[in-house]
Amino acid sequence: MHLEMKTQCEKCGAALAVDGKAYICSYECTFCPACALNMQGTCPNCGGELIRRPVRKNLNAGTQNNAQNSGLRIPAIKTWLIWVISFAVWTFIALAGTASIYELYRSMGNPMSFFNTLGLEFSQILTYAPLTPFVFVLAVRYPVQRANWVGRCLWYLAGGLVFSMAHVILRGLTPYGVWDSQARAWVSAIWDSHAHAFRVEWRTFEMLFFRNVVDDITGTYVPIVLIAHAVLYYRRFRDRELRASELQTQLAKSHLQALKSQLQPHFLFNTLHSISALMLTDVRAADRMMTRLSDLLRMSLENDALQITTLSRELEFVTAYLEIEKVRFGERLSIVLDIPSDTLDAQIPHLLLQPLVENAVRHGISRRSSEGEIQISSKHDERELYLRIKDNGPGIHTAEGRSGRDGLGLRTTRERLRTLYGDDHDLDIRSTPGCGLEVEIRLPFRVEGRPLIYELESKPAEPAL
């Protein structure tokens, strides 16, 4: 997974081309060649060595492939359901029409047999039921679109004529197909009521077609086509919404893992720098730091795919990190934990406390010549969890606090909290010169697991520097 390449020099603000020449440190602080030369190859933010930024080729290949593979997945419409709905709807319409016509004739004083009315309505209306699924499926499969609307409209017009012919044939097969004025009764178009024999009355079918073609097309065929298009576009819209939601989920996962991948090597580089310095003065202490660093890295790898953890597990990780720092500082570093037991199961982001504690050590305790103290405390109410990290270092001077920028650990922590919680969180930094720095975090108080959106299924690739 590639992180977004910076397009601006962090020193002079000059624009940097994605495939242009630039220099970066291990934390991806990016500078133009002129600024890198003036700084003599050393990053002013972290003191690391500046190296040539590798040129990333085929940067858009993955995006193009994803675009090609992200076609809409239109769910298949169940055929049997269409048939059931068709017969159910037309049966209901036929029954409603039967009741309406029967009451109409009875109110006019010319009552009509209920069963004759029912047969007549079923002959005229229920014969649409076996034709509707075919029209619906064809309309869904071959919809009218901007690029083909002229040709498709002509095809649909021809389909309407075929639909009317099929309806006339089905209606003519029923005993209520046509009114016989001589017999004064409804008869079938394939039955000669006078000779009492089967005979196809082609003129009767022709008459029925021309009498019903307009009503069949405008009153039945076109509404079926419109309903099919409405259902199709609604399903496409829902599929696009689902796809967009999946892409947002994947983006959130990738963004969170990218931020976490920035944090994981952060303390490693600083610890290795401390070990390198101790190798010249205290080899045994450096060896102990290496041993505890391996334990810390093992804990980090075990939770590599985890974005949310409990406060107790996060404190175990922070304690392991502080054990490494205690080898370096000895009696100069004192840790005070004030963690009520009812907050130990609270859900917090993994690697939330470690960068903040590291900042307290690096910018607070390391600047004291006497004993330094770091306090880690927690409390909660019914809805919110409060975490506090405080040191007794020199704090931040007013000018520095106004003009200075957040370091990588603090900046990445802010982004992770914003991604995970939106506006439902706070990260406040309070400093009193000479009295230390205090960081307080407010999070929603939860003791249940977070949604799976933040639990990555596979081990992510290492970020490219």
PDB file of C-alpha atoms in Angstrom, residues 26-27 45-47 259-275 289 293 296-297 300 314-315 317-326 328-329 333-335 337 350-368 373-376 388-394 407-413 416 429 437 439 441:
ATOM      1  CA  SER A  26      12.508   8.143   7.415  1.00  0.00           C
ATOM      2  CA  TYR A  27       9.302   9.927   8.503  1.00  0.00           C
ATOM      3  CA  ASN A  45      12.322  17.958  12.143  1.00  0.00           C
ATOM      4  CA  CYS A  46      13.689  14.607  13.289  1.00  0.00           C
ATOM      5  CA  GLY A  47      17.435  14.890  12.653  1.00  0.00           C
ATOM      6  CA  LEU A 259      -1.687   6.069   9.622  1.00  0.00           C
ATOM      7  CA  LYS A 260      -0.905   3.130  11.869  1.00  0.00           C
ATOM      8  CA  SER A 261       1.947   2.077   9.584  1.00  0.00           C
ATOM      9  CA  GLN A 262       3.449   5.516  10.077  1.00  0.00           C
ATOM     10  CA  LEU A 263       3.276   5.134  13.857  1.00  0.00           C
ATOM     11  CA  GLN A 264       4.757   1.638  14.077  1.00  0.00           C
ATOM     12  CA  PRO A 265       8.275   2.517  12.837  1.00  0.00           C
ATOM     13  CA  HIS A 266       8.213   5.857  14.660  1.00  0.00           C
ATOM     14  CA  PHE A 267       9.153   4.525  18.093  1.00  0.00           C
ATOM     15  CA  LEU A 268      11.384   1.874  16.503  1.00  0.00           C
ATOM     16  CA  PHE A 269      13.665   4.473  14.900  1.00  0.00           C
ATOM     17  CA  ASN A 270      13.859   6.489  18.099  1.00  0.00           C
ATOM     18  CA  THR A 271      14.620   3.388  20.173  1.00  0.00           C
ATOM     19  CA  LEU A 272      17.299   2.220  17.768  1.00  0.00           C
ATOM     20  CA  HIS A 273      18.836   5.685  17.957  1.00  0.00           C
ATOM     21  CA  SER A 274      18.935   5.397  21.766  1.00  0.00           C
ATOM     22  CA  ILE A 275      20.485   1.925  21.524  1.00  0.00           C
ATOM     23  CA  MET A 289      17.157  -2.431  25.447  1.00  0.00           C
ATOM     24  CA  LEU A 293      12.677  -3.980  22.046  1.00  0.00           C
ATOM     25  CA  LEU A 296       7.820  -4.865  22.130  1.00  0.00           C
ATOM     26  CA  LEU A 297       8.045  -5.622  18.424  1.00  0.00           C
ATOM     27  CA  SER A 300       3.259  -4.975  17.866  1.00  0.00           C
ATOM     28  CA  GLU A 314      -2.728  -0.617  25.328  1.00  0.00           C
ATOM     29  CA  LEU A 315      -1.254  -0.033  28.789  1.00  0.00           C
ATOM     30  CA  PHE A 317       2.187  -2.041  25.259  1.00  0.00           C
ATOM     31  CA  VAL A 318       2.991   1.379  26.731  1.00  0.00           C
ATOM     32  CA  THR A 319       4.509  -0.225  29.838  1.00  0.00           C
ATOM     33  CA  ALA A 320       6.769  -2.377  27.648  1.00  0.00           C
ATOM     34  CA  TYR A 321       7.859   0.751  25.789  1.00  0.00           C
ATOM     35  CA  LEU A 322       8.538   2.626  29.037  1.00  0.00           C
ATOM     36  CA  GLU A 323      10.661  -0.279  30.293  1.00  0.00           C
ATOM     37  CA  ILE A 324      12.937   0.369  27.346  1.00  0.00           C
ATOM     38  CA  GLU A 325      13.134   4.053  28.162  1.00  0.00           C
ATOM     39  CA  LYS A 326      13.836   3.299  31.834  1.00  0.00           C
ATOM     40  CA  ARG A 328      18.081   4.642  29.093  1.00  0.00           C
ATOM     41  CA  PHE A 329      17.048   7.144  31.776  1.00  0.00           C
ATOM     42  CA  LEU A 333      12.178   8.411  34.712  1.00  0.00           C
ATOM     43  CA  SER A 334       9.265   7.712  37.037  1.00  0.00           C
ATOM     44  CA  ILE A 335       5.873   6.394  35.926  1.00  0.00           C
ATOM     45  CA  LEU A 337      -0.519   5.112  36.681  1.00  0.00           C
ATOM     46  CA  HIS A 350      -4.375   0.683  19.221  1.00  0.00           C
ATOM     47  CA  LEU A 351      -1.164   2.751  19.444  1.00  0.00           C
ATOM     48  CA  LEU A 352      -3.061   5.719  20.860  1.00  0.00           C
ATOM     49  CA  LEU A 353      -1.086   6.241  24.066  1.00  0.00           C
ATOM     50  CA  GLN A 354       2.401   5.173  22.912  1.00  0.00           C
ATOM     51  CA  PRO A 355       3.187   8.172  20.640  1.00  0.00           C
ATOM     52  CA  LEU A 356       1.879  10.574  23.282  1.00  0.00           C
ATOM     53  CA  VAL A 357       3.987   8.927  25.992  1.00  0.00           C
ATOM     54  CA  GLU A 358       6.946   8.968  23.616  1.00  0.00           C
ATOM     55  CA  ASN A 359       6.517  12.713  23.115  1.00  0.00           C
ATOM     56  CA  ALA A 360       6.453  13.156  26.881  1.00  0.00           C
ATOM     57  CA  VAL A 361       9.744  11.246  27.179  1.00  0.00           C
ATOM     58  CA  ARG A 362      11.424  12.867  24.222  1.00  0.00           C
ATOM     59  CA  HIS A 363      10.371  16.487  24.757  1.00  0.00           C
ATOM     60  CA  GLY A 364       9.779  16.471  28.502  1.00  0.00           C
ATOM     61  CA  ILE A 365      11.839  13.978  30.497  1.00  0.00           C
ATOM     62  CA  SER A 366      14.915  14.096  28.246  1.00  0.00           C
ATOM     63  CA  ARG A 367      15.210  17.866  28.804  1.00  0.00           C
ATOM     64  CA  ARG A 368      15.343  17.551  32.578  1.00  0.00           C
ATOM     65  CA  GLU A 373       7.650  11.937  36.037  1.00  0.00           C
ATOM     66  CA  ILE A 374       4.983  10.823  33.570  1.00  0.00           C
ATOM     67  CA  GLN A 375       1.421  10.436  34.788  1.00  0.00           C
ATOM     68  CA  ILE A 376      -1.117   8.317  32.895  1.00  0.00           C
ATOM     69  CA  ARG A 388      -4.649  12.063  30.419  1.00  0.00           C
ATOM     70  CA  ILE A 389      -0.868  11.961  29.871  1.00  0.00           C
ATOM     71  CA  LYS A 390       1.106  14.544  31.849  1.00  0.00           C
ATOM     72  CA  ASP A 391       4.837  15.116  32.316  1.00  0.00           C
ATOM     73  CA  ASN A 392       6.807  17.562  34.463  1.00  0.00           C
ATOM     74  CA  GLY A 393       9.161  18.646  31.704  1.00  0.00           C
ATOM     75  CA  PRO A 394       9.830  22.220  30.639  1.00  0.00           C
ATOM     76  CA  GLY A 407       5.119  16.105  15.179  1.00  0.00           C
ATOM     77  CA  LEU A 408       4.440  12.956  13.211  1.00  0.00           C
ATOM     78  CA  GLY A 409       3.082  11.023  16.208  1.00  0.00           C
ATOM     79  CA  LEU A 410       0.671  13.750  17.319  1.00  0.00           C
ATOM     80  CA  ARG A 411      -0.417  14.621  13.783  1.00  0.00           C
ATOM     81  CA  THR A 412      -1.087  10.977  12.920  1.00  0.00           C
ATOM     82  CA  THR A 413      -2.959  10.451  16.190  1.00  0.00           C
ATOM     83  CA  ARG A 416      -6.726   8.477  13.298  1.00  0.00           C
ATOM     84  CA  ILE A 429      -2.885  19.960  24.742  1.00  0.00           C
ATOM     85  CA  LEU A 437       2.784  19.353  29.209  1.00  0.00           C
ATOM     86  CA  VAL A 439      -2.544  15.893  26.862  1.00  0.00           C
ATOM     87  CA  ILE A 441      -8.230  12.831  25.153  1.00  0.00           C
TER      88      ILE A 441
END
